[in-house]
Amino acid sequence: MSPELTRFKSVMRQNNCFITKQRLALFKYLQASPAISINALINDLPNQDQATVYRNIKLFERIGIISRLQLGWNSKLELSNTFHDHHHHMSCVKCGKVVAWEEDPTIELRIQTVALKLGFIPQDHQLEIRGLCQSCQK
Amino acid sequence: MSPELTRFKSVMRQNNCFITKQRLALFKYLQASPAISINALINDLPNQDQATVYRNIKLFERIGIISRLQLGWNSKLELSNTFHDHHHHMSCVKCGKVVAWEEDPTIELRIQTVALKLGFIPQDHQLEIRGLCQSCQK
DNA sequence: ATACAAATTGCGAAAAATTTGCAATTTGTA
DNA sequence: TACAAATTGCAAATTTTTCGCAATTTGTAT
């Protein structure tokens, strides 16, 4: 069992949530790519009703398993699994491609400092960069 | 005329967009707070049809005047005026309060570096921190 | 000023996205 | 294995967003 799966089950148990096959399939699907739209989820998990998908997305958000991203100016809402090492996203304004990147210690540290200065206890953060990807620069 | 308003008009002209009173009202409203939901906009701009509000939000996003934020796990989509000095947001996971903060040179520089390393030409970015605000810590 | 072409608006209706109630099924626990 | 509680699927309701089109408004060139 992958460490992400172990962690997933542990978080679910901590929150008194049943581990159903629908939830497992959703979690695994979310692990496969850095960002995915709700529509893609509903289409690619055809054995689940859309109501179930929506309910479980909301649950996963509430207990911190996924978070919502707003990538481009015209893009749909997307979801990303927070159990990835990469929390941050860079998206191309032209072709829409999304690349995830690893935490950057300098940025993480700065975020801590800024949050504390404003009186917040930081819990989570999200950084999205928009720009032109290599192939769209040509 | 405020410098923001001047810049707004200039960006609008560059994009061959008419400066209508609906768009001016929308822009001014977006300037008043760090983040605002679409519903609040529609309710607070009662002299505009909701179709107009939606169309102009889309326009403003496309030409870079506003950007979308996804603040809390349960929060609605919000919009923020990019002409503010503060681009970044910190939101309280408990009470939903949103605080904007100024650019941080260390973070900005790091973002440039990371983007270039991944082959992107960065155009815009967005950083959102979630945590517990001072009053909700008690 | 005035007139004109093109862009924008308001309206109503359509389409898309999300949520809800409830009976049937599934889950974890004892 | 049996039970209580949680979850699912389904259909319908609700909410959010988009669209077509006639009427109005805007910027520009007289």
XYZ file of C-alpha atoms (C1' of nucleotides) in Angstrom:
336
model
C 0.000 0.000 0.000
C 1.402 3.376 -1.014
C 2.183 5.883 1.740
C -0.410 8.246 0.251
C -3.065 5.589 0.505
C -2.099 4.862 4.095
C -2.289 8.527 4.913
C -5.623 8.827 3.148
C -7.117 6.018 5.200
C -5.749 7.439 8.398
C -7.208 10.894 7.714
C -10.537 9.342 6.834
C -10.620 7.365 10.070
C -9.664 10.405 12.114
C -12.719 12.098 10.698
C -15.076 9.160 11.243
C -15.610 8.660 7.561
C -16.312 5.341 5.910
C -13.833 4.253 3.288
C -16.143 3.298 0.447
C -15.100 2.084 -2.967
C -16.390 5.318 -4.486
C -14.135 7.362 -2.221
C -11.140 5.146 -2.872
C -11.633 5.422 -6.624
C -11.958 9.196 -6.348
C -8.821 9.492 -4.284
C -6.802 7.322 -6.651
C -8.049 9.262 -9.620
C -7.048 12.546 -8.043
C -3.580 11.196 -7.424
C -2.980 10.558 -11.097
C -2.658 14.153 -12.262
C -1.672 17.536 -10.824
C -5.072 19.096 -11.454
C -8.388 17.861 -12.730
C -11.780 19.396 -13.412
C -14.997 18.209 -11.794
C -16.426 17.358 -15.191
C -13.493 15.130 -16.003
C -14.000 13.356 -12.701
C -17.682 12.776 -13.349
C -16.968 11.471 -16.844
C -14.088 9.263 -15.817
C -15.786 7.727 -12.798
C -18.901 6.511 -14.612
C -19.801 3.976 -11.954
C -20.499 6.797 -9.539
C -23.412 9.128 -9.531
C -22.536 12.799 -9.887
C -24.182 13.536 -6.557
C -21.760 11.117 -4.937
C -18.815 12.743 -6.662
C -19.915 16.189 -5.502
C -20.537 15.024 -1.952
C -17.144 13.369 -1.730
C -15.320 16.304 -3.257
C -16.831 18.469 -0.573
C -15.857 15.997 2.114
C -12.289 15.755 0.822
C -12.013 19.524 0.805
C -13.352 19.812 4.319
C -10.879 17.341 5.767
C -8.007 18.742 3.733
C -7.403 15.983 1.196
C -7.905 18.175 -1.828
C -8.048 21.845 -2.624
C -9.596 23.932 -5.354
C -7.551 25.747 -7.925
C -8.525 28.543 -10.208
C -5.918 28.297 -12.890
C -6.473 30.415 -15.976
C -8.828 33.336 -16.546
C -11.139 31.144 -18.565
C -10.527 27.802 -16.973
C -12.973 25.757 -15.018
C -12.513 25.075 -11.384
C -10.015 22.302 -10.863
C -9.129 20.068 -7.957
C -5.800 18.855 -6.742
C -4.793 16.205 -4.295
C -2.889 17.788 -1.422
C -1.052 14.525 -0.720
C 1.180 15.164 -3.686
C 4.613 16.472 -2.872
C 3.934 19.294 -5.253
C 1.459 21.798 -3.979
C 2.070 24.548 -6.427
C 0.964 24.975 -9.987
C 2.050 26.790 -13.060
C -0.411 27.045 -15.919
C 0.005 28.256 -19.472
C -2.307 31.113 -20.401
C -2.309 29.970 -24.015
C -2.612 26.190 -24.102
C -3.843 25.585 -20.562
C -1.163 23.056 -19.693
C -0.584 22.654 -15.944
C 2.721 21.781 -14.360
C 3.135 21.076 -10.672
C 6.274 21.918 -8.794
C 7.751 21.057 -5.464
C 7.684 23.171 -2.392
C 10.299 25.868 -2.332
C 11.889 26.279 1.104
C 12.496 29.998 0.609
C 8.864 30.623 -0.226
C 7.555 28.370 2.538
C 9.607 30.196 5.117
C 8.514 33.602 3.875
C 4.869 32.537 4.000
C 5.257 31.500 7.629
C 6.815 34.828 8.493
C 4.235 36.930 6.691
C 1.315 35.015 8.192
C 2.601 35.373 11.740
C 3.223 39.072 11.197
C -0.444 39.458 10.282
C -1.523 37.546 13.365
C -2.512 34.384 11.542
C -1.579 30.818 12.347
C -1.013 29.506 8.837
C -2.419 26.067 8.037
C -2.267 25.722 4.294
C -1.402 27.742 1.256
C -1.562 27.671 -2.457
C 0.500 29.359 -5.095
C -0.418 29.566 -8.738
C 1.648 31.106 -11.469
C 0.301 31.899 -14.895
C 2.500 32.437 -17.911
C 3.603 31.150 -21.262
C 4.933 27.615 -21.435
C 7.970 26.711 -23.457
C 6.157 25.462 -26.555
C 3.735 28.412 -26.624
C 6.608 30.885 -26.579
C 7.560 29.958 -30.152
C -8.899 60.916 -11.165
C -7.169 58.190 -9.168
C -4.153 56.458 -10.696
C -6.066 53.163 -10.635
C -8.875 54.689 -12.629
C -6.416 56.103 -15.145
C -4.790 52.737 -15.519
C -8.172 51.067 -15.855
C -9.173 53.352 -18.696
C -5.866 52.892 -20.421
C -6.102 49.103 -20.267
C -9.651 49.262 -21.555
C -8.631 51.407 -24.503
C -5.687 49.169 -25.316
C -8.165 46.333 -25.630
C -10.691 48.280 -27.726
C -13.309 48.119 -25.023
C -15.936 50.776 -24.441
C -15.913 52.393 -21.039
C -19.556 52.118 -20.063
C -21.078 53.218 -16.802
C -21.749 49.602 -15.889
C -18.073 48.766 -16.276
C -16.972 51.818 -14.347
C -19.318 50.965 -11.494
C -18.070 47.384 -11.458
C -14.458 48.466 -11.411
C -15.015 50.919 -8.589
C -16.900 48.349 -6.594
C -14.105 45.831 -6.978
C -11.644 48.399 -5.727
C -13.447 48.781 -2.440
C -12.541 45.432 -0.909
C -9.820 42.820 -1.172
C -12.167 40.075 -2.341
C -15.812 39.889 -3.259
C -18.199 37.174 -4.392
C -20.149 37.313 -7.637
C -23.402 37.202 -5.727
C -22.434 40.215 -3.675
C -21.624 42.063 -6.876
C -24.963 41.212 -8.441
C -26.818 42.255 -5.312
C -24.861 45.451 -4.810
C -25.029 46.630 -8.404
C -28.804 46.446 -8.751
C -28.909 48.776 -11.736
C -27.107 46.185 -13.809
C -28.463 42.981 -15.161
C -26.706 39.851 -13.973
C -25.827 38.962 -17.563
C -23.972 42.250 -17.811
C -22.121 41.599 -14.575
C -21.068 38.153 -15.758
C -19.999 39.419 -19.162
C -17.908 42.173 -17.673
C -16.319 39.944 -15.086
C -15.207 37.696 -17.916
C -13.878 40.653 -19.848
C -11.994 42.004 -16.839
C -10.443 38.611 -16.248
C -9.403 38.243 -19.861
C -7.636 41.595 -19.969
C -6.097 41.107 -16.545
C -8.025 43.592 -14.424
C -9.298 41.033 -11.943
C -8.527 37.496 -10.963
C -10.473 34.699 -9.358
C -9.705 33.438 -5.892
C -10.692 30.241 -4.222
C -10.316 31.088 -0.590
C -11.709 28.600 1.884
C -12.743 24.996 1.402
C -16.376 25.957 1.480
C -16.223 29.460 0.134
C -17.725 30.685 -3.072
C -15.598 31.908 -5.886
C -14.399 35.420 -5.219
C -12.924 38.140 -7.373
C -10.188 40.592 -6.668
C -9.024 43.712 -8.421
C -5.443 43.273 -9.549
C -4.859 47.023 -9.522
C -4.575 46.892 -5.767
C -1.072 47.013 -4.417
C -1.900 43.875 -2.503
C -2.148 40.805 -4.656
C -2.068 38.176 -1.994
C -4.700 36.990 0.388
C -4.907 35.356 3.740
C -8.245 33.931 4.799
C -9.434 32.579 8.113
C -10.666 28.991 7.932
C -13.045 29.661 10.813
C -14.678 33.052 10.302
C -13.887 33.547 6.614
C -12.286 36.937 7.073
C -9.962 37.924 4.231
C -6.909 40.094 4.633
C -4.833 41.312 1.721
C -1.127 41.862 1.972
C 1.492 43.558 -0.059
C 3.862 41.923 -2.450
C 6.862 40.383 -0.775
C 10.094 40.940 -2.733
C 11.619 37.663 -1.585
C 8.646 35.661 -2.791
C 8.336 37.595 -6.053
C 11.946 36.933 -6.888
C 11.673 33.249 -6.065
C 8.595 32.931 -8.271
C 10.477 34.438 -11.200
C 13.333 31.999 -10.697
C 11.142 28.923 -10.369
C 9.071 29.822 -13.418
C 12.093 30.360 -15.627
C 13.593 27.089 -14.422
C 10.448 25.299 -15.614
C 10.649 27.038 -18.994
C 7.760 29.415 -18.361
C 7.643 33.146 -18.918
C 5.677 34.178 -15.829
C 2.948 36.759 -16.316
C 0.905 36.712 -13.154
C 0.645 34.813 -9.924
C -1.512 34.397 -6.946
C -0.808 33.291 -3.437
C -3.426 32.358 -0.905
C -2.808 31.387 2.662
C -5.406 29.786 4.891
C -5.189 29.758 8.621
C -6.625 30.963 11.877
C -6.980 34.705 12.354
C -6.094 36.416 15.604
C -9.611 36.576 17.042
C -10.432 32.981 16.120
C -7.341 31.716 17.929
C -8.867 32.550 21.278
C -22.822 69.304 -32.455
C -24.630 65.224 -35.271
C -24.802 60.921 -37.464
C -23.205 56.501 -37.964
C -21.380 51.763 -37.228
C -20.178 48.826 -33.872
C -20.212 47.471 -29.125
C -22.848 46.840 -25.104
C -26.965 46.275 -22.357
C -31.322 44.295 -20.488
C -34.519 40.925 -20.782
C -36.267 36.356 -20.890
C -35.230 31.897 -21.581
C -31.907 28.081 -21.969
C -28.122 25.518 -20.421
C -24.882 24.010 -17.022
C -23.482 23.150 -12.401
C -24.553 21.895 -7.790
C -27.524 20.390 -4.033
C -31.330 17.877 -1.852
C -34.792 14.247 -0.136
C -35.446 9.698 0.344
C -35.399 4.652 -0.188
C -31.977 1.065 -0.974
C -27.391 -0.392 -0.139
C -22.981 -0.587 2.101
C -19.850 0.062 5.950
C -17.625 -0.634 10.456
C -18.335 -2.683 14.922
C -19.743 -5.762 18.346
C -23.546 -12.528 11.510
C -26.517 -8.779 12.809
C -27.213 -4.151 13.617
C -27.133 0.993 13.569
C -25.359 4.547 11.147
C -23.299 6.303 7.047
C -23.303 6.418 2.208
C -25.093 5.843 -2.386
C -28.068 6.308 -6.537
C -31.795 8.329 -8.460
C -34.826 11.984 -9.763
C -36.051 16.444 -9.052
C -35.104 21.056 -7.299
C -32.146 24.859 -6.919
C -28.476 27.822 -8.119
C -25.192 29.614 -11.271
C -23.853 30.928 -15.750
C -24.596 31.666 -20.629
C -27.169 32.958 -24.827
C -30.098 35.236 -28.521
C -31.918 39.281 -29.854
C -33.968 43.924 -29.952
C -33.072 48.386 -27.828
C -29.652 51.464 -26.202
C -25.156 53.457 -25.638
C -20.426 54.407 -27.028
C -16.510 56.262 -29.645
C -15.287 58.364 -33.940
C -15.498 60.908 -38.009
C -17.664 64.275 -39.981
